[in-house]
Amino acid sequence: MNRGYDAIIVGGRCAGSPTAMLLARKGYRVLLVDRATFPSDTVSTHILHPVGVAALARWGLLERLVTTGCPPIHTYAYDFGPFTIEGGPGTTDSPVAYCPRRTVLDKLLVDAAADAGAEIREGFIVDEIVVEDGRAVGVKGRAGGGAPVIERAEVIVGADGRRSRVADTVGPEQYRERPPILAGYYSYWSNLPMNGRFETYIRSYRAFAAAPTHDDLTLVVGGWPISEFEANKKDVEGHFLKMLSMVPSFNDRIQGAKRERQFAGTPVPNYFRKPYGPGWVLVGDAGYNKDYVTAQGISDAFRDAEECAAALDRSLSNAAPFDEVMREVQQRRDEHVTSMFEFTCQLATLEPPPPDMQRLFGAIAGNRKAMDGFAQMNAGTISPAQFFAPENIGALLGASGV
Ligand SMILES: Cc1cc2nc3c(=O)[nH]c(=O)nc-3n(C[C@H](O)[C@H](O)[C@H](O)COP(=O)(O)OP(=O)(O)OC[C@H]3O[C@@H](n4cnc5c(N)ncnc54)[C@H](O)[C@@H]3O)c2cc1C
């Protein structure tokens, strides 16, 4: 049967465009559709940790980002009040992070997919996933109010985010679900220089962070527990500024700065989904989502894209069965992200760290190697399981006896 394309990818941002690009580079016939047109923004802050930067470098796209003038971030600083832990988040090969506006990053990714030979349809809304005999075989959608069309493919890739139409249709097994934990908001300020630093301030039931982005603007994001969402949503600015005033030194800096955009933000649910089934695959937030307090989503979407494109290559070229390669993808994903998922869900509660953890963080502060390890863990360069392993902590802190 002529299935039209090898792959149709629904969603063209951090997960979808790299998947399309990598498959198209392998010579597959790829159709990428998104209801958005590019460049366009989306509700998301955009810390791109060094592991995500490394993916851009592997794909030959880092230089394109650098030439947009996005400032590099060499230091992550975590201010707990009594002490600050600050270190380098990356590795020798990929030492810095960036905080690129999604208008810039997502456009760059869509263009790279087009350059690779993927057919791109922007402003195309997928209304329906076509399922025949229990197998996803195509999408039904329309562009700009036009007549509905059906396009068919060997595999339908849902890169369509948290409210995935593909996932809704195929109903994947969902596990380790947790409801939203944190209510977060963000905006952009001018005249708030960061000097290559990503700064996070942790206080009791409040946390906020600042990072430099395009156009000499600084992103400031912060939030409170979801239990305060309803009460605070009528005056986000008032509660946000009150939170910043908990740190007088930062408050002084924000007083001299100017907010340039409206506040945006949304709470998000936490879940894993089985990322494959007959004729379909889920990548990015469509397959796995967690609170953004650890800013892992874009890097995870890149990793997913790479893993899924490699697996689909093996399956589409008949080197290995689809179920086998995708089962491996799911296993590797879950192994890779589980300790970060647990760490993220805990951090998102904004509960003060328990006393033994506070003692540990106090001992880390001032110890260069341990502080780098802490920054690398928060960046996802190493996993929380690796970082908190007793032998690692012992090695990092030497004989300090913590
Ligand atoms: C407030 C907030 C802050 C965040 N901060 C960070 C951060 O600092 N760093 C970080 O790494 N991550 C962050 N994240 C997470 C990050 O935004 C996501 O993990 C990332 O965008 C996932 O990319 P994606 O491609 O899977 O999905 P999305 O970026 O959600 O893209 C999905 C695309 O699918 C398209 N689509 C959906 N349905 C259809 C349809 N029916 N037809 C056609 N197109 C469709 C949409 O138009 C959209 O373009 C944050 C998230 C939020 C909500």
Short mmCIF file of C-alpha atoms and ligand atoms in Angstrom, two decimals:
data_model
loop_
_atom_site.label_atom_id
_atom_site.label_comp_id
_atom_site.label_asym_id
_atom_site.label_seq_id
_atom_site.Cartn_x
_atom_site.Cartn_y
_atom_site.Cartn_z
CA MET A 1 0.00 0.00 0.00
CA ASN A 2 1.26 3.47 -0.82
CA ARG A 3 1.47 5.23 2.51
CA GLY A 4 2.63 8.57 1.03
CA TYR A 5 5.31 9.65 3.47
CA ASP A 6 7.66 7.59 5.59
CA ALA A 7 6.85 9.80 8.57
CA ILE A 8 4.37 12.56 9.34
CA ILE A 9 5.40 14.65 12.31
CA VAL A 10 2.73 16.64 14.13
CA GLY A 11 4.37 19.59 15.91
CA GLY A 12 7.40 21.53 14.75
CA ARG A 13 9.15 22.85 17.84
CA CYS A 14 11.89 21.32 20.04
CA ALA A 15 10.90 17.68 19.57
CA GLY A 16 9.29 17.70 16.13
CA SER A 17 11.69 19.71 14.01
CA PRO A 18 14.86 17.83 15.06
CA THR A 19 13.05 14.50 14.51
CA ALA A 20 12.04 15.65 11.03
CA MET A 21 15.52 16.98 10.31
CA LEU A 22 17.32 13.81 11.40
CA LEU A 23 14.96 11.53 9.43
CA ALA A 24 15.14 13.74 6.34
CA ARG A 25 18.94 13.72 6.55
CA LYS A 26 18.74 9.92 6.35
CA GLY A 27 16.78 10.28 3.11
CA TYR A 28 13.26 9.55 4.40
CA ARG A 29 10.18 11.30 3.03
CA VAL A 30 9.05 13.45 5.92
CA LEU A 31 6.06 15.77 6.29
CA LEU A 32 6.19 18.15 9.26
CA VAL A 33 3.00 20.02 10.15
CA ASP A 34 2.29 22.59 12.83
CA ARG A 35 -0.73 24.78 13.42
CA ALA A 36 1.69 27.56 14.37
CA THR A 37 3.66 29.58 11.88
CA PHE A 38 7.31 30.43 12.56
CA PRO A 39 8.81 32.49 14.07
CA SER A 40 6.31 32.41 16.91
CA ASP A 41 6.45 32.29 20.68
CA THR A 42 5.05 29.67 23.01
CA VAL A 43 4.40 29.71 26.76
CA SER A 44 7.80 28.51 27.95
CA THR A 45 10.95 29.88 29.41
CA HIS A 46 13.98 28.65 27.56
CA ILE A 47 17.06 27.76 29.52
CA LEU A 48 18.98 25.45 27.23
CA HIS A 49 21.42 23.49 29.39
CA PRO A 50 24.84 22.44 28.01
CA VAL A 51 23.52 18.95 27.11
CA GLY A 52 20.97 20.61 24.81
CA VAL A 53 23.65 22.91 23.43
CA ALA A 54 25.76 19.81 22.70
CA ALA A 55 22.89 18.38 20.65
CA LEU A 56 22.75 21.57 18.56
CA ALA A 57 26.52 21.25 18.04
CA ARG A 58 26.19 17.61 16.95
CA TRP A 59 23.52 18.65 14.42
CA GLY A 60 25.67 21.47 13.05
CA LEU A 61 23.25 24.14 14.33
CA LEU A 62 25.11 25.71 17.24
CA GLU A 63 26.86 28.29 15.10
CA ARG A 64 23.46 29.42 13.78
CA LEU A 65 22.32 30.04 17.34
CA VAL A 66 25.52 31.81 18.32
CA THR A 67 25.23 34.19 15.37
CA THR A 68 21.79 35.31 16.59
CA GLY A 69 23.63 37.12 19.40
CA CYS A 70 22.32 34.96 22.23
CA PRO A 71 24.65 35.47 25.21
CA PRO A 72 26.39 32.34 26.58
CA ILE A 73 25.94 31.41 30.25
CA HIS A 74 29.03 30.05 31.95
CA THR A 75 27.94 30.03 35.62
CA TYR A 76 24.90 28.70 37.47
CA ALA A 77 24.46 30.23 40.95
CA TYR A 78 22.06 28.89 43.62
CA ASP A 79 21.45 31.35 46.46
CA PHE A 80 19.92 29.64 49.49
CA GLY A 81 20.08 32.73 51.71
CA PRO A 82 22.85 31.79 54.17
CA PHE A 83 25.13 30.61 51.33
CA THR A 84 25.41 30.43 47.55
CA ILE A 85 26.55 27.49 45.47
CA GLU A 86 27.93 28.52 42.10
CA GLY A 87 29.65 26.47 39.46
CA GLY A 88 30.05 25.58 35.82
CA PRO A 89 27.06 23.62 34.46
CA GLY A 90 28.72 21.84 31.56
CA THR A 91 31.69 19.78 30.45
CA THR A 92 34.93 20.62 28.68
CA ASP A 93 33.28 19.77 25.35
CA SER A 94 30.07 21.70 26.07
CA PRO A 95 30.78 24.21 28.84
CA VAL A 96 28.04 26.81 28.43
CA ALA A 97 24.27 27.14 28.42
CA TYR A 98 22.10 29.59 26.46
CA CYS A 99 18.67 31.05 27.04
CA PRO A 100 17.44 31.58 23.46
CA ARG A 101 14.00 33.04 22.85
CA ARG A 102 11.70 30.38 21.47
CA THR A 103 10.90 32.72 18.57
CA VAL A 104 14.55 32.30 17.56
CA LEU A 105 15.28 28.70 18.58
CA ASP A 106 12.14 27.11 17.17
CA LYS A 107 12.46 28.98 13.86
CA LEU A 108 16.06 27.83 13.58
CA LEU A 109 14.96 24.22 14.15
CA VAL A 110 12.11 24.36 11.60
CA ASP A 111 14.45 25.88 9.03
CA ALA A 112 16.99 23.13 9.67
CA ALA A 113 14.30 20.50 9.05
CA ALA A 114 13.40 22.24 5.77
CA ASP A 115 17.08 22.46 4.77
CA ALA A 116 17.36 18.72 5.37
CA GLY A 117 14.55 18.10 2.87
CA ALA A 118 11.49 17.70 5.10
CA GLU A 119 8.29 19.13 3.66
CA ILE A 120 6.98 21.75 6.07
CA ARG A 121 3.36 22.88 6.34
CA GLU A 122 2.99 25.73 8.81
CA GLY A 123 -0.46 26.91 9.86
CA PHE A 124 -1.72 23.36 9.34
CA ILE A 125 -4.08 22.07 12.06
CA VAL A 126 -4.35 18.34 12.58
CA ASP A 127 -7.97 17.62 13.51
CA GLU A 128 -7.79 13.87 13.49
CA ILE A 129 -5.36 10.99 13.48
CA VAL A 130 -6.53 8.46 10.92
CA VAL A 131 -6.62 4.96 12.42
CA GLU A 132 -7.37 1.86 10.34
CA ASP A 133 -7.57 -1.63 11.81
CA GLY A 134 -6.07 -0.36 15.05
CA ARG A 135 -3.09 1.26 13.36
CA ALA A 136 -2.33 4.97 12.93
CA VAL A 137 -1.95 5.50 9.19
CA GLY A 138 -2.35 9.22 8.62
CA VAL A 139 -3.56 12.63 9.68
CA LYS A 140 -6.60 14.60 8.65
CA GLY A 141 -6.14 18.34 8.83
CA ARG A 142 -6.45 21.66 7.11
CA ALA A 143 -4.37 24.70 6.34
CA GLY A 144 -5.65 28.24 6.85
CA GLY A 145 -9.37 27.44 6.76
CA GLY A 146 -8.93 25.37 3.60
CA ALA A 147 -10.61 22.07 2.81
CA PRO A 148 -9.65 19.06 4.95
CA VAL A 149 -6.93 16.83 3.51
CA ILE A 150 -5.71 13.41 4.53
CA GLU A 151 -2.01 12.59 4.40
CA ARG A 152 -0.72 9.09 5.02
CA ALA A 153 2.56 7.72 6.33
CA GLU A 154 4.26 4.61 7.64
CA VAL A 155 4.55 6.25 11.05
CA ILE A 156 2.82 9.21 12.71
CA VAL A 157 5.05 11.05 15.18
CA GLY A 158 3.26 13.03 17.88
CA ALA A 159 5.55 15.95 18.72
CA ASP A 160 2.50 17.96 19.61
CA GLY A 161 3.19 18.80 23.22
CA ARG A 162 1.32 18.26 26.46
CA ARG A 163 -2.13 18.41 24.87
CA SER A 164 -1.11 15.97 22.18
CA ARG A 165 -3.84 15.12 19.68
CA VAL A 166 -1.87 12.02 18.71
CA ALA A 167 -1.74 10.82 22.35
CA ASP A 168 -5.44 11.63 22.82
CA THR A 169 -6.30 9.44 19.85
CA VAL A 170 -4.07 6.45 20.55
CA GLY A 171 -4.55 6.52 24.35
CA PRO A 172 -1.08 5.43 25.48
CA GLU A 173 -0.46 3.88 28.87
CA GLN A 174 0.33 6.76 31.25
CA TYR A 175 2.37 6.20 34.43
CA ARG A 176 4.02 7.98 37.38
CA GLU A 177 1.43 10.73 37.02
CA ARG A 178 1.54 13.67 39.39
CA PRO A 179 -0.75 16.69 39.16
CA PRO A 180 0.75 20.19 38.76
CA ILE A 181 2.99 21.09 41.72
CA LEU A 182 4.14 24.63 41.01
CA ALA A 183 2.51 27.82 39.69
CA GLY A 184 5.21 29.65 37.72
CA TYR A 185 5.31 32.94 35.82
CA TYR A 186 7.91 34.84 33.85
CA SER A 187 8.62 38.06 32.01
CA TYR A 188 11.52 39.99 30.47
CA TRP A 189 13.38 43.00 31.87
CA SER A 190 15.80 45.43 30.25
CA ASN A 191 18.70 46.96 32.17
CA LEU A 192 19.21 43.85 34.27
CA PRO A 193 22.71 42.67 33.32
CA MET A 194 23.59 39.05 34.18
CA ASN A 195 27.25 38.84 33.05
CA GLY A 196 26.97 35.26 31.80
CA ARG A 197 25.24 34.00 34.94
CA PHE A 198 22.04 32.03 35.50
CA GLU A 199 21.02 32.93 39.05
CA THR A 200 18.48 31.03 41.14
CA TYR A 201 17.18 32.18 44.51
CA ILE A 202 15.61 29.60 46.81
CA ARG A 203 13.52 30.68 49.75
CA SER A 204 10.82 28.95 51.76
CA TYR A 205 7.95 28.11 49.36
CA ARG A 206 9.29 30.59 46.82
CA ALA A 207 11.97 30.33 44.12
CA PHE A 208 12.95 32.51 41.19
CA ALA A 209 15.68 32.60 38.59
CA ALA A 210 17.14 35.04 36.08
CA ALA A 211 19.03 34.45 32.84
CA PRO A 212 20.21 36.66 29.98
CA THR A 213 18.50 36.22 26.61
CA HIS A 214 18.30 37.89 23.20
CA ASP A 215 17.93 41.64 22.67
CA ASP A 216 19.76 42.58 25.91
CA LEU A 217 16.78 41.33 27.89
CA THR A 218 16.81 39.21 31.03
CA LEU A 219 14.28 36.48 31.66
CA VAL A 220 13.05 36.33 35.25
CA VAL A 221 10.92 33.30 36.17
CA GLY A 222 9.57 32.33 39.55
CA GLY A 223 6.68 30.83 41.37
CA TRP A 224 4.85 29.46 44.34
CA PRO A 225 3.17 26.19 45.29
CA ILE A 226 0.11 25.20 43.27
CA SER A 227 -1.95 25.52 46.49
CA GLU A 228 -1.55 29.30 46.11
CA PHE A 229 -2.42 29.37 42.40
CA GLU A 230 -6.07 30.40 42.75
CA ALA A 231 -5.49 32.97 45.48
CA ASN A 232 -2.54 34.63 43.70
CA LYS A 233 -3.64 34.56 40.07
CA LYS A 234 -5.60 37.81 40.32
CA ASP A 235 -2.42 39.74 41.14
CA VAL A 236 0.50 37.88 39.58
CA GLU A 237 2.66 41.00 39.37
CA GLY A 238 2.13 41.93 43.03
CA HIS A 239 2.98 38.44 44.25
CA PHE A 240 5.90 38.17 41.84
CA LEU A 241 7.46 41.44 43.00
CA LYS A 242 6.86 40.51 46.64
CA MET A 243 8.77 37.29 45.98
CA LEU A 244 11.69 39.19 44.44
CA SER A 245 11.76 41.51 47.46
CA MET A 246 12.64 38.49 49.65
CA VAL A 247 16.18 38.94 48.23
CA PRO A 248 17.13 42.60 48.85
CA SER A 249 20.21 42.53 46.59
CA PHE A 250 18.14 41.24 43.65
CA ASN A 251 15.30 43.58 44.53
CA ASP A 252 17.68 46.54 44.19
CA ARG A 253 18.66 45.32 40.73
CA ILE A 254 15.04 44.87 39.60
CA GLN A 255 14.19 48.37 40.85
CA GLY A 256 16.71 49.74 38.35
CA ALA A 257 15.38 47.53 35.54
CA LYS A 258 12.28 47.83 33.34
CA ARG A 259 9.78 45.08 32.62
CA GLU A 260 9.28 44.91 28.86
CA ARG A 261 6.62 42.19 28.43
CA GLN A 262 3.43 40.88 30.01
CA PHE A 263 3.73 38.06 32.53
CA ALA A 264 3.13 34.58 31.15
CA GLY A 265 3.06 31.18 32.78
CA THR A 266 1.11 28.01 33.40
CA PRO A 267 1.22 25.04 35.75
CA VAL A 268 2.01 21.71 34.07
CA PRO A 269 1.22 18.08 34.92
CA ASN A 270 3.90 15.43 35.39
CA TYR A 271 3.66 12.07 33.58
CA PHE A 272 5.33 9.40 31.52
CA ARG A 273 3.54 7.89 28.52
CA LYS A 274 4.36 4.75 26.60
CA PRO A 275 5.86 6.43 23.54
CA TYR A 276 4.91 3.98 20.79
CA GLY A 277 2.26 1.70 19.41
CA PRO A 278 0.97 0.50 16.03
CA GLY A 279 1.97 3.18 13.53
CA TRP A 280 2.67 5.90 16.09
CA VAL A 281 5.43 7.40 18.22
CA LEU A 282 5.42 10.18 20.82
CA VAL A 283 8.40 12.51 21.33
CA GLY A 284 9.03 15.47 23.64
CA ASP A 285 6.29 16.63 26.04
CA ALA A 286 3.77 14.44 24.25
CA GLY A 287 5.56 11.41 25.70
CA TYR A 288 7.06 12.64 28.97
CA ASN A 289 6.47 15.82 30.93
CA LYS A 290 7.65 17.28 34.20
CA ASP A 291 7.62 20.59 35.98
CA TYR A 292 9.89 23.21 34.41
CA VAL A 293 11.62 24.09 37.71
CA THR A 294 14.69 22.18 36.49
CA ALA A 295 14.34 23.43 32.89
CA GLN A 296 14.91 20.00 31.33
CA GLY A 297 12.16 19.99 28.69
CA ILE A 298 14.00 21.33 25.66
CA SER A 299 17.11 19.21 26.25
CA ASP A 300 14.91 16.15 26.84
CA ALA A 301 13.00 16.88 23.62
CA PHE A 302 16.31 17.03 21.71
CA ARG A 303 17.42 13.73 23.23
CA ASP A 304 14.08 12.13 22.39
CA ALA A 305 14.27 13.37 18.81
CA GLU A 306 17.71 11.85 18.36
CA GLU A 307 16.73 8.55 19.96
CA CYS A 308 13.46 8.24 18.04
CA ALA A 309 14.94 9.23 14.69
CA ALA A 310 17.69 6.61 15.11
CA ALA A 311 15.14 3.97 16.12
CA LEU A 312 12.77 4.83 13.27
CA ASP A 313 15.68 4.64 10.84
CA ARG A 314 16.34 1.07 11.97
CA SER A 315 12.69 0.16 11.74
CA LEU A 316 11.91 1.90 8.43
CA SER A 317 15.01 0.33 6.85
CA ASN A 318 13.90 -3.10 8.13
CA ALA A 319 17.08 -3.48 10.19
CA ALA A 320 15.02 -4.24 13.30
CA PRO A 321 11.33 -4.55 14.22
CA PHE A 322 9.52 -1.34 15.23
CA ASP A 323 8.34 -2.70 18.59
CA GLU A 324 11.83 -3.83 19.53
CA VAL A 325 13.59 -0.55 18.75
CA MET A 326 10.90 1.56 20.35
CA ARG A 327 10.80 -0.61 23.49
CA GLU A 328 14.53 0.11 23.83
CA VAL A 329 13.89 3.83 23.34
CA GLN A 330 11.30 3.80 26.13
CA GLN A 331 13.61 1.87 28.46
CA ARG A 332 16.55 4.17 27.84
CA ARG A 333 14.38 7.28 28.24
CA ASP A 334 12.92 6.10 31.52
CA GLU A 335 16.31 5.05 32.90
CA HIS A 336 17.88 8.31 31.83
CA VAL A 337 15.27 10.66 33.27
CA THR A 338 13.82 8.90 36.31
CA SER A 339 16.08 10.38 38.98
CA MET A 340 15.74 13.86 37.43
CA PHE A 341 11.96 13.38 37.35
CA GLU A 342 11.89 12.58 41.08
CA PHE A 343 14.30 15.44 41.88
CA THR A 344 12.20 17.84 39.79
CA CYS A 345 8.91 16.86 41.44
CA GLN A 346 10.50 17.29 44.88
CA LEU A 347 12.10 20.64 44.01
CA ALA A 348 8.84 21.92 42.55
CA THR A 349 7.16 21.64 45.97
CA LEU A 350 9.43 24.53 47.03
CA GLU A 351 9.62 22.93 50.46
CA PRO A 352 12.78 23.93 52.33
CA PRO A 353 15.45 21.21 52.03
CA PRO A 354 15.49 18.90 55.09
CA PRO A 355 18.25 19.63 57.67
CA ASP A 356 20.68 16.93 56.44
CA MET A 357 20.36 18.28 52.90
CA GLN A 358 20.94 21.83 54.13
CA ARG A 359 24.11 20.65 55.89
CA LEU A 360 25.25 18.98 52.68
CA PHE A 361 24.57 22.09 50.59
CA GLY A 362 26.40 24.20 53.18
CA ALA A 363 29.42 21.92 52.89
CA ILE A 364 29.30 22.07 49.09
CA ALA A 365 29.34 25.89 49.13
CA GLY A 366 32.89 27.07 48.69
CA ASN A 367 34.23 23.71 47.43
CA ARG A 368 34.91 24.36 43.74
CA LYS A 369 34.69 20.76 42.52
CA ALA A 370 31.55 20.04 44.54
CA MET A 371 29.93 23.28 43.39
CA ASP A 372 30.62 22.39 39.76
CA GLY A 373 29.06 18.97 40.43
CA PHE A 374 25.99 20.64 41.94
CA ALA A 375 25.62 22.97 38.95
CA GLN A 376 26.12 20.02 36.55
CA MET A 377 23.44 18.04 38.38
CA ASN A 378 20.93 20.88 38.18
CA ALA A 379 21.75 21.26 34.49
CA GLY A 380 21.20 17.54 33.83
CA THR A 381 24.84 17.09 32.79
CA ILE A 382 25.00 14.41 35.48
CA SER A 383 21.93 12.82 37.04
CA PRO A 384 20.76 13.49 40.61
CA ALA A 385 21.29 9.75 41.27
CA GLN A 386 24.95 10.11 40.28
CA PHE A 387 25.45 13.33 42.19
CA PHE A 388 23.79 12.25 45.45
CA ALA A 389 25.44 8.79 45.45
CA PRO A 390 27.29 8.59 48.79
CA GLU A 391 30.59 7.71 47.10
CA ASN A 392 30.32 10.77 44.84
CA ILE A 393 29.48 13.12 47.68
CA GLY A 394 32.33 11.59 49.70
CA ALA A 395 34.75 12.03 46.82
CA LEU A 396 33.62 15.60 46.16
CA LEU A 397 33.82 16.71 49.75
CA GLY A 398 36.94 14.75 50.60
CA ALA A 399 37.45 14.42 54.32
CA SER A 400 34.94 17.07 55.38
CA GLY A 401 32.88 14.33 57.07
CA VAL A 402 29.44 15.55 55.95
C1 LIG B 1 6.18 27.99 31.76
C2 LIG B 1 7.15 26.99 31.18
C3 LIG B 1 8.52 27.21 31.29
C4 LIG B 1 9.42 26.29 30.76
N1 LIG B 1 10.76 26.53 30.87
C5 LIG B 1 11.66 25.70 30.29
C6 LIG B 1 13.05 26.00 30.31
O1 LIG B 1 13.50 27.02 30.83
N2 LIG B 1 13.90 25.11 29.71
C7 LIG B 1 13.45 23.95 29.14
O2 LIG B 1 14.27 23.17 28.66
N3 LIG B 1 12.13 23.66 29.08
C8 LIG B 1 11.23 24.51 29.63
N4 LIG B 1 9.89 24.23 29.56
C9 LIG B 1 9.47 23.00 28.89
C10 LIG B 1 9.51 23.16 27.37
O3 LIG B 1 8.72 24.28 26.99
C11 LIG B 1 8.96 21.92 26.70
O4 LIG B 1 9.51 20.76 27.28
C12 LIG B 1 9.25 21.91 25.20
O5 LIG B 1 8.64 23.00 24.57
C13 LIG B 1 8.74 20.62 24.58
O6 LIG B 1 8.81 20.71 23.19
P1 LIG B 1 7.80 19.89 22.27
O7 LIG B 1 8.29 20.07 20.89
O8 LIG B 1 7.64 18.51 22.82
O9 LIG B 1 6.37 20.57 22.49
P2 LIG B 1 5.85 22.12 22.21
O10 LIG B 1 6.99 23.03 22.37
O11 LIG B 1 4.67 22.21 23.09
O12 LIG B 1 5.44 22.07 20.69
C14 LIG B 1 4.30 21.39 20.24
C15 LIG B 1 3.90 21.92 18.89
O13 LIG B 1 2.84 21.11 18.39
C16 LIG B 1 1.93 21.93 17.70
N5 LIG B 1 0.62 21.27 17.71
C17 LIG B 1 -0.06 20.82 18.79
N6 LIG B 1 -1.22 20.27 18.43
C18 LIG B 1 -1.30 20.39 17.07
C19 LIG B 1 -2.28 20.05 16.12
N7 LIG B 1 -3.42 19.42 16.45
N8 LIG B 1 -2.03 20.34 14.81
C20 LIG B 1 -0.88 20.96 14.46
N9 LIG B 1 0.08 21.31 15.33
C21 LIG B 1 -0.13 21.03 16.62
C22 LIG B 1 1.90 23.22 18.50
O14 LIG B 1 1.45 24.31 17.70
C23 LIG B 1 3.36 23.36 18.92
O15 LIG B 1 4.08 24.19 18.03
C24 LIG B 1 8.96 25.12 30.11
C25 LIG B 1 7.58 24.90 29.99
C26 LIG B 1 6.68 25.83 30.50
C27 LIG B 1 5.21 25.57 30.35
#
